[in-house]
C-alpha positions in Angstrom: 0.0 0.0 0.1 1.1 3.5 -0.8 1.0 6.3 1.7 -2.5 7.2 0.4 -4.0 3.8 0.9 -3.8 2.7 -2.7 -2.1 -0.4 -4.1 1.0 0.1 -6.2 2.7 -2.1 -8.7 6.5 -2.0 -8.0 8.4 -3.2 -11.0 11.9 -1.8 -10.1 13.2 -5.3 -9.7 13.0 -5.7 -13.4 14.8 -2.5 -14.3 17.7 -4.2 -16.1 15.8 -7.1 -17.7 16.0 -7.2 -21.4 12.8 -6.1 -23.2 11.1 -5.1 -20.0 11.5 -1.4 -20.6 12.0 0.2 -24.0 13.4 3.4 -22.5 12.9 5.4 -19.3 9.2 6.2 -20.1 8.0 3.2 -22.1 7.2 -0.3 -21.1 8.5 -3.1 -23.4 6.6 -6.3 -24.3 7.9 -8.2 -21.1 6.8 -5.2 -19.0 3.3 -5.3 -20.5 3.0 -9.0 -19.7 3.8 -8.2 -16.0 1.3 -5.4 -15.9 -1.4 -7.5 -17.5 -0.7 -10.3 -15.0 -0.9 -7.8 -12.0 -4.1 -6.3 -13.4 -5.8 -9.8 -13.7 -4.7 -10.7 -10.2 -6.0 -7.4 -8.8 -9.3 -7.8 -10.6 -10.0 -11.3 -9.4 -8.8 -10.4 -5.8 -11.7 -8.0 -5.4 
């Protein structure tokens, strides 16, 4: 939980994984897979 009581997805552990980030602002294809999986998990957790 963040300081405002919202859930955050921390992907900093994947910072140097190939194809996870395209550049500092854009998620790569591996990054989008992680985001999709996190969104699905969050949706079904509700």
